[in-house]
Structures are given as C-alpha cells and as structure tokens.
PDB file of C-alpha atoms in Angstrom:
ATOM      1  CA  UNK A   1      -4.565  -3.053 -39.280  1.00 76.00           C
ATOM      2  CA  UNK A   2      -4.411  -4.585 -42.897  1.00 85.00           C
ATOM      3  CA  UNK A   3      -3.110  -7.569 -43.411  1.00 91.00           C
ATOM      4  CA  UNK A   4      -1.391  -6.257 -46.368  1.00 96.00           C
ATOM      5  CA  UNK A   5      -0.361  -3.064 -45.072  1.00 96.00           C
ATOM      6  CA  UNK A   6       0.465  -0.216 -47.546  1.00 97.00           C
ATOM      7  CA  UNK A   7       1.439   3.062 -47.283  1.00 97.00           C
ATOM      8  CA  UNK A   8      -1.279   5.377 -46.703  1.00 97.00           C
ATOM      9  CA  UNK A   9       0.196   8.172 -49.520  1.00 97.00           C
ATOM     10  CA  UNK A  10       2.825   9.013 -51.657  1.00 98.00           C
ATOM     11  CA  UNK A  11       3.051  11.824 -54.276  1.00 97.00           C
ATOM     12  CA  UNK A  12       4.839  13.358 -56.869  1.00 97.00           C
ATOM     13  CA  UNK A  13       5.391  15.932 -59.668  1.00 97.00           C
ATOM     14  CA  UNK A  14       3.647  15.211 -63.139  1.00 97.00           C
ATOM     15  CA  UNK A  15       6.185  12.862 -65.115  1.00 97.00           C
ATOM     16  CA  UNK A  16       8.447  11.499 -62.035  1.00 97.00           C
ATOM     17  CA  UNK A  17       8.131   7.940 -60.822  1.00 98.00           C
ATOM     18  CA  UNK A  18       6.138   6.809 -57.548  1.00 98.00           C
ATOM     19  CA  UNK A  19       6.486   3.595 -56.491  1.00 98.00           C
ATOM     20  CA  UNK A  20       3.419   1.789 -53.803  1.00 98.00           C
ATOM     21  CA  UNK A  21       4.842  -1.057 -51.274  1.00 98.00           C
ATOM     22  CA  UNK A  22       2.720  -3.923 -50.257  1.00 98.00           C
ATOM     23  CA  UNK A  23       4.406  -6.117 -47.031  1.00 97.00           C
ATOM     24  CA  UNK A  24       3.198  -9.619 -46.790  1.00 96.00           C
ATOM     25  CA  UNK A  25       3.794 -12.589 -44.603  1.00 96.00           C
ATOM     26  CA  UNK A  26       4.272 -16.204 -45.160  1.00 95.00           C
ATOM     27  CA  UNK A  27       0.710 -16.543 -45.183  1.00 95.00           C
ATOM     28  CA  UNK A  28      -0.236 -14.335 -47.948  1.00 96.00           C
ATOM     29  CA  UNK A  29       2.202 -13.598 -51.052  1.00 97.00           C
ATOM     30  CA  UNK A  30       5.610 -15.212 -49.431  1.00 97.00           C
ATOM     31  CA  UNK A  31       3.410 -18.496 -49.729  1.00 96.00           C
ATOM     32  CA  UNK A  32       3.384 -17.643 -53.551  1.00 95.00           C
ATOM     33  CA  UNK A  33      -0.351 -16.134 -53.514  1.00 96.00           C
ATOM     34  CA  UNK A  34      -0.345 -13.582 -56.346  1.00 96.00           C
ATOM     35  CA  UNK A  35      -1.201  -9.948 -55.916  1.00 98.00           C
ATOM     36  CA  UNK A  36      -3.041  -8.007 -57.933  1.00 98.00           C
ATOM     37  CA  UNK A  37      -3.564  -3.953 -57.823  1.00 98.00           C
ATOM     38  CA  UNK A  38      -6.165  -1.942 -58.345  1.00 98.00           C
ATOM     39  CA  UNK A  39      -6.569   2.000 -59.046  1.00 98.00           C
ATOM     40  CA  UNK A  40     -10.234   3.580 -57.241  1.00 96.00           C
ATOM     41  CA  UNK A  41     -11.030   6.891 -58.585  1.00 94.00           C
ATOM     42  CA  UNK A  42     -13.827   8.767 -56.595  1.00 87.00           C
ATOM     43  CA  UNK A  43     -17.427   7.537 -57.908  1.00 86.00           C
ATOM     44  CA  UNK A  44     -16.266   4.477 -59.897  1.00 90.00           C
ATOM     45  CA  UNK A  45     -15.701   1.130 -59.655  1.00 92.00           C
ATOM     46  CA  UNK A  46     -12.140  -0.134 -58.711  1.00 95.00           C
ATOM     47  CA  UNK A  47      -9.939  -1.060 -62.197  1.00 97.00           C
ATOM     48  CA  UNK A  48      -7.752  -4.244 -62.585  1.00 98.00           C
ATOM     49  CA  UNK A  49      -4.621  -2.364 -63.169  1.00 98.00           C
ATOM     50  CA  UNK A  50      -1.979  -5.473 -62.316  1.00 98.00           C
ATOM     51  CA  UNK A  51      -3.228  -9.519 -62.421  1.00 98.00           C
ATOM     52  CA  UNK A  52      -0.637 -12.273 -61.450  1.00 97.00           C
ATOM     53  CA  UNK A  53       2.359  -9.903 -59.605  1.00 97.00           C
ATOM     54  CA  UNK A  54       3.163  -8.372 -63.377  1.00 97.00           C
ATOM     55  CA  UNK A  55       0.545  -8.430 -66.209  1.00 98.00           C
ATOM     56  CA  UNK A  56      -1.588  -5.722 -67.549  1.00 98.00           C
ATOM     57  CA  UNK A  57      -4.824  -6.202 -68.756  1.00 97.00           C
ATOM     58  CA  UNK A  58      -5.751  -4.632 -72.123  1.00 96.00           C
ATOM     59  CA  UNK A  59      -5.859  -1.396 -72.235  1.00 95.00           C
ATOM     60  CA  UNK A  60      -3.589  -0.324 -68.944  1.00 97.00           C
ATOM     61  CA  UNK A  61      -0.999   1.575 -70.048  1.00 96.00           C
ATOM     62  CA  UNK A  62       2.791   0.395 -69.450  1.00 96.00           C
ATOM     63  CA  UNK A  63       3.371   3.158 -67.051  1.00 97.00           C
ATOM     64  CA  UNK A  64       2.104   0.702 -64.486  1.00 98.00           C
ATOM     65  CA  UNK A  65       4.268  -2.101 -63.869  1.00 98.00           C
ATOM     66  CA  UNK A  66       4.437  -4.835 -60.599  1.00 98.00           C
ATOM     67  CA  UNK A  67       6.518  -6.727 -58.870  1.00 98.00           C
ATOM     68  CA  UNK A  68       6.810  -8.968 -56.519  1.00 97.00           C
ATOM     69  CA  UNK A  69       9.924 -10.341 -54.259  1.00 96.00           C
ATOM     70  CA  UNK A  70       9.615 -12.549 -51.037  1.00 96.00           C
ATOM     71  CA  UNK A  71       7.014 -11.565 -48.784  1.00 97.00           C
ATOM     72  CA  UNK A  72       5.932  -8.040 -50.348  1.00 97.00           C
ATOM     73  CA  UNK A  73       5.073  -6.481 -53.811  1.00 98.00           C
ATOM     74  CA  UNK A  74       5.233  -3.045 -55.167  1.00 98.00           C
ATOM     75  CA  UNK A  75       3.203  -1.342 -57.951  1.00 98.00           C
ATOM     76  CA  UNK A  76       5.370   1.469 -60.012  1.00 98.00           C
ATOM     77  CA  UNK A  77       4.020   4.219 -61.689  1.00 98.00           C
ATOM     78  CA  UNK A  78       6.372   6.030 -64.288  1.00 97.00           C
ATOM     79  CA  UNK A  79       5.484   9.156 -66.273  1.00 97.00           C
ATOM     80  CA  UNK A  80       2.778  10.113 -63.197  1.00 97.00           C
ATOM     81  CA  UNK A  81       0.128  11.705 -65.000  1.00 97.00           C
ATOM     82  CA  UNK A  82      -2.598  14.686 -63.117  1.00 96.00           C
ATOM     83  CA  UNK A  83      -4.836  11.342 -64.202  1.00 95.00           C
ATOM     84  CA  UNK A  84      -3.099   8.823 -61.975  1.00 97.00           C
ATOM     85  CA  UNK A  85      -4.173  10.930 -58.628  1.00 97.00           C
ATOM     86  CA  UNK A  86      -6.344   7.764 -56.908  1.00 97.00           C
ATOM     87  CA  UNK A  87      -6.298   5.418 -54.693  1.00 97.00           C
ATOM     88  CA  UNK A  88      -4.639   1.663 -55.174  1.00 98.00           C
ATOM     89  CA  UNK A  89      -5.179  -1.532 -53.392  1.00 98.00           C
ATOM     90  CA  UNK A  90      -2.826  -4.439 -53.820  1.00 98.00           C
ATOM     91  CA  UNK A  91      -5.058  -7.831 -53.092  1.00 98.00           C
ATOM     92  CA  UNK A  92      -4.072 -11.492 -52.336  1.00 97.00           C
ATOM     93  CA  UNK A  93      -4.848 -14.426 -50.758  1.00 97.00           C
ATOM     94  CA  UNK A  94      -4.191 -15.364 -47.404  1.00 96.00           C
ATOM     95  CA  UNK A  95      -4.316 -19.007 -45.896  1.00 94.00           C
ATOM     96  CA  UNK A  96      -4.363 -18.746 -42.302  1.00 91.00           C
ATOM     97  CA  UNK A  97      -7.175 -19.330 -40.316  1.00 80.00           C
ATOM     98  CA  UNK A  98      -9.688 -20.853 -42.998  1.00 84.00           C
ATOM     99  CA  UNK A  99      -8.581 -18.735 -45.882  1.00 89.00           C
ATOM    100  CA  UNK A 100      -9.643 -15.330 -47.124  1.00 93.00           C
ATOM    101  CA  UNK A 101      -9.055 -12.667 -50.202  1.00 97.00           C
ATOM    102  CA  UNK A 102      -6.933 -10.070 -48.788  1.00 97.00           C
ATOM    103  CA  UNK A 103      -7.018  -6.421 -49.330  1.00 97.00           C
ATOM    104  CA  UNK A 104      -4.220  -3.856 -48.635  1.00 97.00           C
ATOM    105  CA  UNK A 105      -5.198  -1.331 -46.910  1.00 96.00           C
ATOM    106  CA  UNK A 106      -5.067   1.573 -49.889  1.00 97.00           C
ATOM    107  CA  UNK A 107      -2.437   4.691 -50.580  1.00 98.00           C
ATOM    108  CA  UNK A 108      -3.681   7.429 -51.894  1.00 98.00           C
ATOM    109  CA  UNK A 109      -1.449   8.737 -54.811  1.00 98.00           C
ATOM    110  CA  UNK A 110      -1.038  12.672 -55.293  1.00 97.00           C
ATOM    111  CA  UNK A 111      -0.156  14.079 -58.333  1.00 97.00           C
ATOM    112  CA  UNK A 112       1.733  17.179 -56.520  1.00 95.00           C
TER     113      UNK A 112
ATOM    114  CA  UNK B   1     -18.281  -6.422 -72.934  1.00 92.00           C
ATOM    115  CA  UNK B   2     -18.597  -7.754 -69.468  1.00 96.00           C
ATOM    116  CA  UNK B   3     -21.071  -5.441 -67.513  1.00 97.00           C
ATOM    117  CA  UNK B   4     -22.130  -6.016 -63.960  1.00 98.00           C
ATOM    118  CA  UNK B   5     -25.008  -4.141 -62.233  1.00 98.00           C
ATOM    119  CA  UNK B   6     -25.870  -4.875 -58.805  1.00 98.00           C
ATOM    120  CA  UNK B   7     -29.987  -4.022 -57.368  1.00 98.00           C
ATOM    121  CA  UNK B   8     -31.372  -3.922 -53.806  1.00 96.00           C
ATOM    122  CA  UNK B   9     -32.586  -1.341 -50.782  1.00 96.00           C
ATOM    123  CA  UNK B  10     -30.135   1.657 -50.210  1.00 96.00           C
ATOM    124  CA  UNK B  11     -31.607   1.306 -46.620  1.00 98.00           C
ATOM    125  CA  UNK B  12     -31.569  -1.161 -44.657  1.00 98.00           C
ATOM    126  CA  UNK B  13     -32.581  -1.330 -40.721  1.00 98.00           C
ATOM    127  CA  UNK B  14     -30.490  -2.295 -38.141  1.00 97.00           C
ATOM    128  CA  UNK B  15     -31.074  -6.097 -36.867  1.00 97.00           C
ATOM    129  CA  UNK B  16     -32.375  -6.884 -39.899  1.00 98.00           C
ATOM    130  CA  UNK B  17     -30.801  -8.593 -43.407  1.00 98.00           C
ATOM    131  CA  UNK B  18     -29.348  -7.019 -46.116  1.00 98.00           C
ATOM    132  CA  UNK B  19     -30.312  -8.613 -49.928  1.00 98.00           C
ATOM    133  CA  UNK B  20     -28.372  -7.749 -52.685  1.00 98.00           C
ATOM    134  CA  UNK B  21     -28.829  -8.998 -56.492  1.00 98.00           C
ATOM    135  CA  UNK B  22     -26.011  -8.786 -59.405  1.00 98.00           C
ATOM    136  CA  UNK B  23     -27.288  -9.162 -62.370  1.00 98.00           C
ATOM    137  CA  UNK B  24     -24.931 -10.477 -65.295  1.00 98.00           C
ATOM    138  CA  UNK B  25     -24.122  -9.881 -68.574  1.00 97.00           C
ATOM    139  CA  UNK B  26     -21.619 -10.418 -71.599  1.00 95.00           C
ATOM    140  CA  UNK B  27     -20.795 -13.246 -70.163  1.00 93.00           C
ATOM    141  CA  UNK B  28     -23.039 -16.741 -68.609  1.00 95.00           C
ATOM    142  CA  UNK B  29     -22.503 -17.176 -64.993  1.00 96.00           C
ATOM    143  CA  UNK B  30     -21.840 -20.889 -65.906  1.00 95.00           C
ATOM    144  CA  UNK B  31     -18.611 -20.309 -67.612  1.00 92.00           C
ATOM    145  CA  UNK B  32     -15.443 -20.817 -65.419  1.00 93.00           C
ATOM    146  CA  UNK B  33     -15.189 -17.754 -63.236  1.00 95.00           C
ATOM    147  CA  UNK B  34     -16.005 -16.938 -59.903  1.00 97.00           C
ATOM    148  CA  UNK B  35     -18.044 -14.327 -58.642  1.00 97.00           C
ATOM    149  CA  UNK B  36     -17.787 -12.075 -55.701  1.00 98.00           C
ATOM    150  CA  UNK B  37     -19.219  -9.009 -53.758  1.00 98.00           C
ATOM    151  CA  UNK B  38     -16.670  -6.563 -51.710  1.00 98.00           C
ATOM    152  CA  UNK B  39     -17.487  -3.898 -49.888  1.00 98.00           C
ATOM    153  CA  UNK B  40     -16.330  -0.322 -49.001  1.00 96.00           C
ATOM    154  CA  UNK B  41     -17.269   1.660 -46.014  1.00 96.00           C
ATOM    155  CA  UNK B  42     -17.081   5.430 -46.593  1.00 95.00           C
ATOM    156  CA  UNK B  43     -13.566   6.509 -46.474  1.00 93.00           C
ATOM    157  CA  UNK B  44     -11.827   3.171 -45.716  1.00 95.00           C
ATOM    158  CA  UNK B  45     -11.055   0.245 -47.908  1.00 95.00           C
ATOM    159  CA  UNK B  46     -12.197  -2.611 -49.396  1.00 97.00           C
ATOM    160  CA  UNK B  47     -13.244  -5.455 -47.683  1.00 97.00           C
ATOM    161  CA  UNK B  48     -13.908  -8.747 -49.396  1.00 98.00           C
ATOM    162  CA  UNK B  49     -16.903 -10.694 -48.472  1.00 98.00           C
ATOM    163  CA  UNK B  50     -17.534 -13.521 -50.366  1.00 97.00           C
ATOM    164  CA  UNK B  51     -17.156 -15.426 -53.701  1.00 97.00           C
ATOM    165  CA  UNK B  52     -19.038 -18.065 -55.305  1.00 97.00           C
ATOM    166  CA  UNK B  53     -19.015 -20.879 -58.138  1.00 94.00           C
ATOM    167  CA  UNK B  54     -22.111 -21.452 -60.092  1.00 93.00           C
ATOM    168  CA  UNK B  55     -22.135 -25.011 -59.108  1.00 93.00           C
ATOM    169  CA  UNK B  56     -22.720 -24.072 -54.990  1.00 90.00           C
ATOM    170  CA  UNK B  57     -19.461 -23.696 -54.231  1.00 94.00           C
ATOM    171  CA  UNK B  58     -18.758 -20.885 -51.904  1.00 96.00           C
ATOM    172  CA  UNK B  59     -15.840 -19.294 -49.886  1.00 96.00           C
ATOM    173  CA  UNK B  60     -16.760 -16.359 -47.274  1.00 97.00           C
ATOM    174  CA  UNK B  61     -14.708 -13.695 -45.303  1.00 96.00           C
ATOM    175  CA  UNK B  62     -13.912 -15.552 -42.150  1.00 95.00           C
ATOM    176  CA  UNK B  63     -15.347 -12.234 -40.064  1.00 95.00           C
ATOM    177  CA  UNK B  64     -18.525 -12.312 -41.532  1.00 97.00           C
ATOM    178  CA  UNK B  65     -19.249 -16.078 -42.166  1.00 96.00           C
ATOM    179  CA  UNK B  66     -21.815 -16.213 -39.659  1.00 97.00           C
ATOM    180  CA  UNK B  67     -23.698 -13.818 -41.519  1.00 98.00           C
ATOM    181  CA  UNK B  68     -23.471 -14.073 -44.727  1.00 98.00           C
ATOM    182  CA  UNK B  69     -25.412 -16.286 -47.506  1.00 98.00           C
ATOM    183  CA  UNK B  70     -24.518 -16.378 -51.349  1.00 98.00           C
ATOM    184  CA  UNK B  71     -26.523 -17.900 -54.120  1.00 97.00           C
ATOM    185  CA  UNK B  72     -26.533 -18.249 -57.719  1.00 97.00           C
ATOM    186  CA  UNK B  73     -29.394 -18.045 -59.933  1.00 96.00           C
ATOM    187  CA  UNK B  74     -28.628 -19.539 -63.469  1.00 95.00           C
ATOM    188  CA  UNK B  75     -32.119 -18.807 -65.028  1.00 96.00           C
ATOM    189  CA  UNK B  76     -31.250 -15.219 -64.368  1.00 96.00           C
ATOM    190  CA  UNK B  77     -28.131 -14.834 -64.940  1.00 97.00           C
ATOM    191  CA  UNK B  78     -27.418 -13.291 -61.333  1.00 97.00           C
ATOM    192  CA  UNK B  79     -26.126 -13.927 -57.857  1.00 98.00           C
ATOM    193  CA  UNK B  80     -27.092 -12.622 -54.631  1.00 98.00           C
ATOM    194  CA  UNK B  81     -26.156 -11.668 -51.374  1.00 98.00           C
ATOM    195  CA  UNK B  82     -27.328 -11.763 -48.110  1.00 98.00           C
ATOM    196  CA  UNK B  83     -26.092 -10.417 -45.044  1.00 98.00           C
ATOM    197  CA  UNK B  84     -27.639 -11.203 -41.900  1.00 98.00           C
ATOM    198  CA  UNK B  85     -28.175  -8.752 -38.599  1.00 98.00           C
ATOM    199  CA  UNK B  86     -26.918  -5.708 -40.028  1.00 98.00           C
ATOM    200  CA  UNK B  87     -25.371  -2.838 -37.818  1.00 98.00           C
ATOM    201  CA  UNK B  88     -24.119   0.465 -38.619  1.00 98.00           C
ATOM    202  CA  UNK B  89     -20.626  -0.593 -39.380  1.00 98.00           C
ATOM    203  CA  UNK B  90     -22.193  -2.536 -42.387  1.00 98.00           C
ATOM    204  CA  UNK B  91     -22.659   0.953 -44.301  1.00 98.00           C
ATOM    205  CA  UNK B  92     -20.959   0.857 -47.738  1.00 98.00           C
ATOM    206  CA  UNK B  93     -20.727   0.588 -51.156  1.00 97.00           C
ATOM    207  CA  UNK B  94     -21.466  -3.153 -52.016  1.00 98.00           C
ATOM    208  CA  UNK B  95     -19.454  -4.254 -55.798  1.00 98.00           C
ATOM    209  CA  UNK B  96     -20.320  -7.322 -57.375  1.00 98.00           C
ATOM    210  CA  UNK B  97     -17.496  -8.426 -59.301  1.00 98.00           C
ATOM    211  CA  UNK B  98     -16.124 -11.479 -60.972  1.00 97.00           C
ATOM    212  CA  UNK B  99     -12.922 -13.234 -60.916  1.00 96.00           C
ATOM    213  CA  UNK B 100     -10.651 -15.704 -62.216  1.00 92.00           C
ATOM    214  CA  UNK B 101     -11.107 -19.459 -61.608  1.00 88.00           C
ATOM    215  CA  UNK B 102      -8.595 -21.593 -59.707  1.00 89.00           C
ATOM    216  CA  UNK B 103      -9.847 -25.124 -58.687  1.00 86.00           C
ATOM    217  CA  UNK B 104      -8.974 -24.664 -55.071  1.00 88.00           C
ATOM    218  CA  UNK B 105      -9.658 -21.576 -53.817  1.00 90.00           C
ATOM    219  CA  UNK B 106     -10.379 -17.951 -55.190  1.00 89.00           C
ATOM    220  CA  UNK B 107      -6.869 -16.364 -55.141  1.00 90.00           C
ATOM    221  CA  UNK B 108      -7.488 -15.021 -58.332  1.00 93.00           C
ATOM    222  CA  UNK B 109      -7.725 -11.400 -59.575  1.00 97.00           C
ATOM    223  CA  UNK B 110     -11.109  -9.415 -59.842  1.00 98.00           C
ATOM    224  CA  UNK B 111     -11.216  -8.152 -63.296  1.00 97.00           C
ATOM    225  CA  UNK B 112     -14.955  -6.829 -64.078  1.00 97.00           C
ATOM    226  CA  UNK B 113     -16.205  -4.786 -61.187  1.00 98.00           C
ATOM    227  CA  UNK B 114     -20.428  -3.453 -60.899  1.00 97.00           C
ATOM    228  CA  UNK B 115     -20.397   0.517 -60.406  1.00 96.00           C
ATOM    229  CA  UNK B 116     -21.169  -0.367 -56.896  1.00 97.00           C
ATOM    230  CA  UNK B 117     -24.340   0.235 -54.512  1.00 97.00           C
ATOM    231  CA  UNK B 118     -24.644   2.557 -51.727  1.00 97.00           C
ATOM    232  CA  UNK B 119     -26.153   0.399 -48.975  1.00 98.00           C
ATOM    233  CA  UNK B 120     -26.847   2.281 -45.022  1.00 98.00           C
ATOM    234  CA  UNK B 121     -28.283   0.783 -42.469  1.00 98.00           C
ATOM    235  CA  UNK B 122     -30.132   3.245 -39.979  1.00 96.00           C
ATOM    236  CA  UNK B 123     -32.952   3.638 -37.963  1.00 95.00           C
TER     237      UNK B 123
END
C-alpha cells in the first residue's frame, strides 16, 4: 500500500478531461511537502510534468495543470490526447519515521 | 542539455552487491542539486532509494538503509550506488536522476531522469 495512494486507472475519449487524485496525510503534503507528477511512457525515462503542486517545466504543455488542497493533490489533464495514454506518479516527501521521498503508487491513463 | 546515463552489470547474483555508476553531464555535480537513484520493479512503481549532495551528504529510503551506500565522485563527474545482499525482489530498472536543492532535506522535484538500467538478480 502506497503511501500516496492513487487511483490505479482512469480513461477517457480523445479531447475530454481526466483528472488523477493523490490522498496524503499530515505527514506528507498536509505538512506542506510539495508534490510533483510525473508521466512514464513504456521504455523511457519518467518526465517532470508538474514541480511545486502547480508549475510546468518548459516545454509541458498547459493541458496539464496541478493542484493541491489539504492533505491530497490532483493532476488534470484537458484536451486528452491518444499521446497522453501513460502512466503518472505524484511524489512528495514524507517526515515520519526518519524521512523519505514518497511515490504514489501510479494510474494508468487510457485514452479510450 | 542535462543528460544522465547510468553503467553497471544487468546481472547480479543473489547475496551479493549491486554497483551502479551515473555518469554526468551538462551540468557539474558540484553545483547545487541533489542527486538520486529510484528504482522500478517490472510492472509496479517507483521506489525511491536514495539521494545525495556532492559534499557527503546523504539521505536513504528508510527500508533499504541497511543496504545501501552512495558516493560521489567529483573527478568524474558521477555518483554511484551500491546495494548490498541483493534478492530477487531487487529486480528493476535503476534511474539516476537529479533534483532540486533544499538545505534540509530532499523534498524537491526530480527533473532530469537517466533512460534507466535493467538490473536482475538470479542465480
């Protein structure tokens, strides 16, 4: 079990919008950690897609936006694109115990 | 451009330690960044493992502490990994990666990733 669970999939038709949950705790981003997401296509390496709950790097295109509110965040996808169908991580940090970079556990987007 | 490439066996036998090497470049591993290595077994996650500072400083996945060593090699450019009495579950793809500096703690985002290294450990 993650500690920043995710859904495991979500889908949708070319040009609707999909939306990816990540729950937190106090420990993680309700203690203000940031989250970050990440898209995995098969074969490459994971892209920064979202740094610091809402910015995009150069060169991510404003379809992807982020949130964050409380203890969870969520990653939006608008205009889904047959290109968007990967996987995507949120990551944070997490200070029980003796502290550790957190992972979510992945959803898998479909582009139906 | 910031490229990352990481080197080492793509087998490894069980009981013994796994040695990974990331070599660096477009940018020195003495600026202010951090560098890490994640991991992703085949069909699961990722799993972070461990991130260092050039100056020594080093922060490891409490689960695998006992296991794992980090180093950085400034003549090189590099940083390695080490990973101690391997088993089966530590099959994956190893990524080098760096990330953004925060004075207390690595919290910050991973934004150049290595294409990753398919590491098993079997018999």
């Amino acid at each position: 079990q993650s500690v920043l669970p995710q859904p495991p999939s979500v889908s949708g038709a070319p040009g609707q919008r999909v939306t990816i949950s990540c729950s937190g705790s106090s420990s993680n981003i309700g203690a203000g950690y940031d989250v970050n997401w990440y898209q995995d296509l098969p074969g490459t390496a994971p892209r920064l897609l979202i740094y610091q709950n809402y910015n995009r790097p150069s060169g991510v295109p404003d379809r992807f936006s982020g949130s964050k509110s409380g203890t969870s965040a969520s990653l939006a996808i608008s205009g889904l694109q047959a290109e968007d169908e990967a996987d995507y991580y949120c990551q944070s940090y997490d200070n029980s115990l003796s502290g550790s970079v957190v992972f979510g556990g992945g959803t898998k987007v479909t582009v139906l | 451009q910031v490229q990352l490439q990481e080197s080492g066996p793509g087998l490894v036998q069980p009981s013994e330690t796994l040695s990974l090497t990331c070599a660096v470049s477009g940018s020195s591993i003495t600026n202010t960044y951090y560098w890490g290595w994640i991991r992703q077994p085949p069909g699961k996650g990722l799993e972070w493992i461990g991130t260092i500072y050039h100056r020594g400083t080093t922060f490891y996945n409490p689960s695998l502490k006992s296991r794992v060593t980090m180093s950085v090699d400034t003549s090189w450019n590099s940083f390695s990994l080490k990973l101690a009495s391997v088993t089966a579950a530590d099959t994956a793809v190893y990524f080098c990666a760096r990330s953004t500096y925060y004075y207390d703690k690595p919290r910050g985002a991973f934004d150049f990733w290595g294409q990753g290294t398919m590491v098993t450990v079997s018999s």
